[in-house]
């Protein structure tokens, strides 16, 4: 039995090494393949148009006097536009999840923070993001990112297909792929099929809730929720190398790597968010993982976090084991789903500070910008976080996570303030090292007042 166990362990180790090597190889090869594909496509279209326009062979003309090349290109673009439009068109019920979560976050924040007067830059920022339309031909327009769309656009999709910008930036291509996943989460998984897990007992219709109430253990580890909180805290090696617990501590409506864990159901979410015991245990699980990452929850009302005493050691582990980026994305999604949406923005703000300002976690930076930030359900908070990210990004010409139009306006505002001699720290509350959620949630409150007036 010992020999079999050793062989299984060695086999698993070799499999993990092989998987990491393949992931590294694909990640390095993708930009080259993408560039080659785009270049060949560009030259092919140019050559085809040159031949059909200059030579003008009769057999190259179709009915109606159109070039076959033009017809094929337009048909291909129309098909692509229709498929993208179907992904973007979501009924009002799908957007209600995001709006309701954002409203709860804003209401909660206003109860525990002091109100302040709106500065001139805040007004200009709200005007530029809420009132003005970002065209789909913008270089960094992403069809899966609703951060800059107006409410009218979400409720009334356009009658004709949109023409999307085609950026050749490989970073933007990676962000667009991530944005599709995050849009699916923020809109409450509108088209996802609910998988049935083969190990799920037929009599247990709420396995995640039952686990969080301490009635059943996790599978396959067989650990109860109170054992996780009491015995696993500080066991960093166990938390790092065991991969079957994270789906139980932070369940989602999407499957994970542990096939013995069950996805959340709508009924579970409704009951879970109303159960004080389940929510209290979820908060303990959150603190357990924060400690593992070298972070401390210093305000349970606002969700504000800060470095823990052991942050240097834990940051080193986090920077060297990038699979934790996936775990953090899952944690942020779970917080928004199970009743703690106000905790999302402070954690993302912390990682933006550490990656862009303090430069402590270089291997986490891309995940923060592509995944962590876009897990925040509140749209006003996402805008503020994106502005902070843009202001502190070292090479602004490579910032692809926001439309070019918005970036240009932020740059103009920054130059204008500099010329006026305004101190950066007095410019906005976004540059404070320990901001509250007041700034992040103020936009909605002020917009409501403007409409009333």
Short mmCIF file of N, CA and C in Angstrom, two decimals, residues 31-121:
data_model
loop_
_atom_site.label_atom_id
_atom_site.label_comp_id
_atom_site.label_asym_id
_atom_site.label_seq_id
_atom_site.Cartn_x
_atom_site.Cartn_y
_atom_site.Cartn_z
N UNK A 31 0.93 35.21 -27.89
CA UNK A 31 1.09 36.49 -28.58
C UNK A 31 1.63 36.34 -30.00
N UNK A 32 2.56 35.40 -30.20
CA UNK A 32 3.14 35.20 -31.53
C UNK A 32 2.08 34.68 -32.50
N UNK A 33 1.32 33.67 -32.07
CA UNK A 33 0.28 33.09 -32.93
C UNK A 33 -0.79 34.13 -33.24
N UNK A 34 -1.19 34.90 -32.22
CA UNK A 34 -2.22 35.92 -32.43
C UNK A 34 -1.75 36.99 -33.40
N UNK A 35 -0.50 37.44 -33.24
CA UNK A 35 0.06 38.45 -34.16
C UNK A 35 0.13 37.91 -35.58
N UNK A 36 0.58 36.66 -35.74
CA UNK A 36 0.69 36.06 -37.07
C UNK A 36 -0.68 35.93 -37.72
N UNK A 37 -1.68 35.52 -36.95
CA UNK A 37 -3.03 35.39 -37.50
C UNK A 37 -3.57 36.72 -37.98
N UNK A 38 -3.42 37.76 -37.15
CA UNK A 38 -3.93 39.08 -37.51
C UNK A 38 -3.19 39.65 -38.73
N UNK A 39 -1.86 39.44 -38.79
CA UNK A 39 -1.08 39.96 -39.91
C UNK A 39 -1.49 39.29 -41.21
N UNK A 40 -1.61 37.95 -41.21
CA UNK A 40 -2.00 37.24 -42.42
C UNK A 40 -3.41 37.63 -42.86
N UNK A 41 -4.31 37.79 -41.90
CA UNK A 41 -5.68 38.21 -42.24
C UNK A 41 -5.69 39.58 -42.88
N UNK A 42 -4.89 40.50 -42.35
CA UNK A 42 -4.82 41.86 -42.88
C UNK A 42 -4.30 41.87 -44.33
N UNK A 43 -3.19 41.15 -44.57
CA UNK A 43 -2.61 41.11 -45.91
C UNK A 43 -3.54 40.41 -46.90
N UNK A 44 -4.23 39.39 -46.45
CA UNK A 44 -5.16 38.68 -47.33
C UNK A 44 -6.29 39.59 -47.77
N UNK A 45 -6.85 40.37 -46.86
CA UNK A 45 -7.95 41.27 -47.22
C UNK A 45 -7.46 42.39 -48.14
N UNK A 46 -6.25 42.90 -47.85
CA UNK A 46 -5.70 43.96 -48.71
C UNK A 46 -5.49 43.46 -50.14
N UNK A 47 -4.90 42.28 -50.28
CA UNK A 47 -4.64 41.74 -51.60
C UNK A 47 -5.94 41.45 -52.34
N UNK A 48 -6.93 40.94 -51.64
CA UNK A 48 -8.19 40.61 -52.29
C UNK A 48 -8.91 41.86 -52.79
N UNK A 49 -8.87 42.91 -51.97
CA UNK A 49 -9.53 44.16 -52.39
C UNK A 49 -8.78 44.82 -53.55
N UNK A 50 -7.43 44.74 -53.53
CA UNK A 50 -6.65 45.33 -54.62
C UNK A 50 -6.97 44.64 -55.94
N UNK A 51 -7.04 43.30 -55.92
CA UNK A 51 -7.31 42.56 -57.15
C UNK A 51 -8.70 42.86 -57.67
N UNK A 52 -9.70 42.83 -56.79
CA UNK A 52 -11.08 43.02 -57.24
C UNK A 52 -11.37 44.44 -57.67
N UNK A 53 -10.64 45.43 -57.11
CA UNK A 53 -10.91 46.83 -57.44
C UNK A 53 -10.13 47.30 -58.67
N UNK A 54 -8.92 46.79 -58.89
CA UNK A 54 -8.08 47.26 -60.01
C UNK A 54 -8.28 46.42 -61.26
N UNK A 55 -8.32 45.10 -61.14
CA UNK A 55 -8.47 44.24 -62.31
C UNK A 55 -9.91 44.23 -62.79
N UNK A 56 -10.83 44.02 -61.85
CA UNK A 56 -12.26 44.10 -62.18
C UNK A 56 -12.75 42.99 -63.07
N UNK A 57 -12.33 41.73 -62.83
CA UNK A 57 -12.81 40.61 -63.62
C UNK A 57 -14.32 40.45 -63.45
N UNK A 58 -15.03 40.19 -64.55
CA UNK A 58 -16.49 40.04 -64.44
C UNK A 58 -16.89 38.92 -63.51
N UNK A 59 -16.12 37.82 -63.53
CA UNK A 59 -16.52 36.69 -62.69
C UNK A 59 -16.26 36.93 -61.22
N UNK A 60 -15.57 38.05 -60.88
CA UNK A 60 -15.38 38.37 -59.48
C UNK A 60 -16.52 39.21 -58.93
N UNK A 61 -17.49 39.59 -59.79
CA UNK A 61 -18.62 40.39 -59.35
C UNK A 61 -19.81 39.49 -59.04
N UNK A 62 -20.54 39.90 -58.01
CA UNK A 62 -21.74 39.13 -57.64
C UNK A 62 -22.96 39.94 -58.03
N UNK A 63 -24.12 39.38 -57.81
CA UNK A 63 -25.37 40.06 -58.08
C UNK A 63 -25.43 41.34 -57.24
N UNK A 64 -25.78 42.45 -57.88
CA UNK A 64 -25.82 43.71 -57.18
C UNK A 64 -24.53 44.49 -57.33
N UNK A 65 -23.52 43.96 -58.05
CA UNK A 65 -22.29 44.70 -58.29
C UNK A 65 -21.34 44.73 -57.13
N UNK A 66 -21.43 43.83 -56.18
CA UNK A 66 -20.56 43.80 -55.02
C UNK A 66 -19.47 42.77 -55.20
N UNK A 67 -18.32 43.05 -54.64
CA UNK A 67 -17.22 42.11 -54.72
C UNK A 67 -17.50 40.92 -53.83
N UNK A 68 -17.11 39.71 -54.26
CA UNK A 68 -17.26 38.54 -53.40
C UNK A 68 -16.50 38.72 -52.11
N UNK A 69 -15.30 39.33 -52.20
CA UNK A 69 -14.52 39.53 -50.99
C UNK A 69 -15.23 40.39 -49.98
N UNK A 70 -15.83 41.50 -50.51
CA UNK A 70 -16.53 42.40 -49.60
C UNK A 70 -17.72 41.70 -48.98
N UNK A 71 -18.43 40.91 -49.77
CA UNK A 71 -19.60 40.21 -49.26
C UNK A 71 -19.20 39.23 -48.17
N UNK A 72 -18.11 38.49 -48.41
CA UNK A 72 -17.67 37.52 -47.41
C UNK A 72 -17.25 38.21 -46.12
N UNK A 73 -16.52 39.32 -46.27
CA UNK A 73 -16.08 40.02 -45.07
C UNK A 73 -17.25 40.55 -44.29
N UNK A 74 -18.21 41.17 -45.01
CA UNK A 74 -19.36 41.73 -44.32
C UNK A 74 -20.20 40.67 -43.66
N UNK A 75 -20.39 39.53 -44.37
CA UNK A 75 -21.15 38.45 -43.77
C UNK A 75 -20.48 37.92 -42.53
N UNK A 76 -19.15 37.79 -42.60
CA UNK A 76 -18.42 37.29 -41.44
C UNK A 76 -18.54 38.25 -40.27
N UNK A 77 -18.43 39.58 -40.57
CA UNK A 77 -18.54 40.56 -39.51
C UNK A 77 -19.95 40.59 -38.93
N UNK A 78 -20.99 40.45 -39.81
CA UNK A 78 -22.36 40.46 -39.32
C UNK A 78 -22.64 39.27 -38.42
N UNK A 79 -22.11 38.10 -38.83
CA UNK A 79 -22.30 36.92 -37.98
C UNK A 79 -21.63 37.13 -36.64
N UNK A 80 -20.39 37.67 -36.67
CA UNK A 80 -19.69 37.94 -35.42
C UNK A 80 -20.44 38.94 -34.57
N UNK A 81 -20.99 40.00 -35.23
CA UNK A 81 -21.71 41.02 -34.48
C UNK A 81 -22.98 40.45 -33.86
N UNK A 82 -23.69 39.60 -34.63
CA UNK A 82 -24.92 39.02 -34.09
C UNK A 82 -24.63 38.13 -32.89
N UNK A 83 -23.56 37.33 -32.99
CA UNK A 83 -23.22 36.46 -31.86
C UNK A 83 -22.82 37.27 -30.65
N UNK A 84 -22.07 38.36 -30.86
CA UNK A 84 -21.69 39.19 -29.73
C UNK A 84 -22.89 39.90 -29.15
N UNK A 85 -23.80 40.35 -30.02
CA UNK A 85 -24.97 41.04 -29.52
C UNK A 85 -25.84 40.11 -28.69
N UNK A 86 -25.94 38.84 -29.10
CA UNK A 86 -26.69 37.89 -28.30
C UNK A 86 -26.08 37.70 -26.94
N UNK A 87 -24.73 37.73 -26.86
CA UNK A 87 -24.08 37.61 -25.56
C UNK A 87 -24.36 38.83 -24.70
N UNK A 88 -24.44 40.01 -25.36
CA UNK A 88 -24.61 41.24 -24.59
C UNK A 88 -26.06 41.48 -24.20
N UNK A 89 -27.01 41.01 -25.03
CA UNK A 89 -28.41 41.27 -24.74
C UNK A 89 -28.86 40.38 -23.60
N UNK A 90 -29.13 40.98 -22.48
CA UNK A 90 -29.61 40.26 -21.32
C UNK A 90 -30.89 40.92 -20.85
N UNK A 91 -31.92 40.15 -20.51
CA UNK A 91 -33.16 40.76 -20.06
C UNK A 91 -32.95 41.50 -18.76
N UNK A 92 -33.88 42.42 -18.43
CA UNK A 92 -33.71 43.22 -17.22
C UNK A 92 -33.53 42.39 -15.97
N UNK A 93 -34.10 41.19 -15.91
CA UNK A 93 -33.96 40.37 -14.71
C UNK A 93 -32.53 39.94 -14.48
N UNK A 94 -31.73 39.81 -15.56
CA UNK A 94 -30.35 39.40 -15.38
C UNK A 94 -29.49 40.53 -14.82
N UNK A 95 -29.85 41.75 -15.14
CA UNK A 95 -29.10 42.91 -14.65
C UNK A 95 -29.54 43.32 -13.25
N UNK A 96 -30.68 42.81 -12.80
CA UNK A 96 -31.16 43.21 -11.48
C UNK A 96 -30.24 42.73 -10.39
N UNK A 97 -29.56 41.58 -10.60
CA UNK A 97 -28.61 41.07 -9.60
C UNK A 97 -27.51 42.07 -9.34
N UNK A 98 -26.93 42.60 -10.44
CA UNK A 98 -25.84 43.58 -10.30
C UNK A 98 -26.34 44.86 -9.67
N UNK A 99 -27.52 45.34 -10.13
CA UNK A 99 -28.03 46.60 -9.60
C UNK A 99 -28.40 46.49 -8.12
N UNK A 100 -29.05 45.36 -7.76
CA UNK A 100 -29.45 45.19 -6.37
C UNK A 100 -28.25 45.07 -5.44
N UNK A 101 -27.23 44.31 -5.89
CA UNK A 101 -26.03 44.18 -5.06
C UNK A 101 -25.32 45.51 -4.90
N UNK A 102 -25.26 46.28 -6.00
CA UNK A 102 -24.63 47.59 -5.89
C UNK A 102 -25.38 48.52 -4.98
N UNK A 103 -26.72 48.46 -5.01
CA UNK A 103 -27.52 49.32 -4.13
C UNK A 103 -27.31 48.94 -2.67
N UNK A 104 -27.25 47.63 -2.39
CA UNK A 104 -27.01 47.21 -1.00
C UNK A 104 -25.65 47.70 -0.52
N UNK A 105 -24.66 47.61 -1.41
CA UNK A 105 -23.32 48.06 -1.02
C UNK A 105 -23.30 49.55 -0.74
N UNK A 106 -23.97 50.33 -1.60
CA UNK A 106 -23.97 51.78 -1.41
C UNK A 106 -24.73 52.17 -0.14
N UNK A 107 -25.90 51.51 0.10
CA UNK A 107 -26.67 51.82 1.30
C UNK A 107 -25.90 51.48 2.56
N UNK A 108 -25.21 50.32 2.53
CA UNK A 108 -24.45 49.90 3.70
C UNK A 108 -23.32 50.87 3.99
N UNK A 109 -22.64 51.33 2.93
CA UNK A 109 -21.52 52.23 3.12
C UNK A 109 -21.97 53.58 3.66
N UNK A 110 -23.11 54.07 3.19
CA UNK A 110 -23.58 55.37 3.66
C UNK A 110 -23.98 55.35 5.12
N UNK A 111 -24.36 54.18 5.66
CA UNK A 111 -24.73 54.10 7.06
C UNK A 111 -23.53 54.23 7.98
N UNK A 112 -22.33 53.88 7.50
CA UNK A 112 -21.15 53.83 8.37
C UNK A 112 -20.05 54.80 7.98
N UNK A 113 -20.32 55.72 7.06
CA UNK A 113 -19.33 56.73 6.68
C UNK A 113 -19.95 58.10 6.72
N UNK A 114 -19.14 59.15 6.89
CA UNK A 114 -19.63 60.52 6.90
C UNK A 114 -19.75 61.04 5.49
N UNK A 115 -20.76 61.87 5.26
CA UNK A 115 -20.97 62.44 3.93
C UNK A 115 -20.04 63.63 3.73
N UNK A 116 -19.61 63.84 2.47
CA UNK A 116 -18.76 64.97 2.15
C UNK A 116 -19.27 65.65 0.88
N UNK A 117 -18.86 66.90 0.67
CA UNK A 117 -19.28 67.63 -0.51
C UNK A 117 -18.53 67.13 -1.72
N UNK A 118 -19.19 67.15 -2.85
CA UNK A 118 -18.62 66.66 -4.09
C UNK A 118 -17.66 67.70 -4.67
N UNK A 119 -16.45 67.28 -5.01
CA UNK A 119 -15.48 68.20 -5.61
C UNK A 119 -15.78 68.36 -7.09
N UNK A 120 -15.14 69.37 -7.69
CA UNK A 120 -15.37 69.64 -9.10
C UNK A 120 -14.91 68.47 -9.97
N UNK A 121 -13.82 67.82 -9.59
CA UNK A 121 -13.33 66.68 -10.40
C UNK A 121 -14.29 65.51 -10.32
#
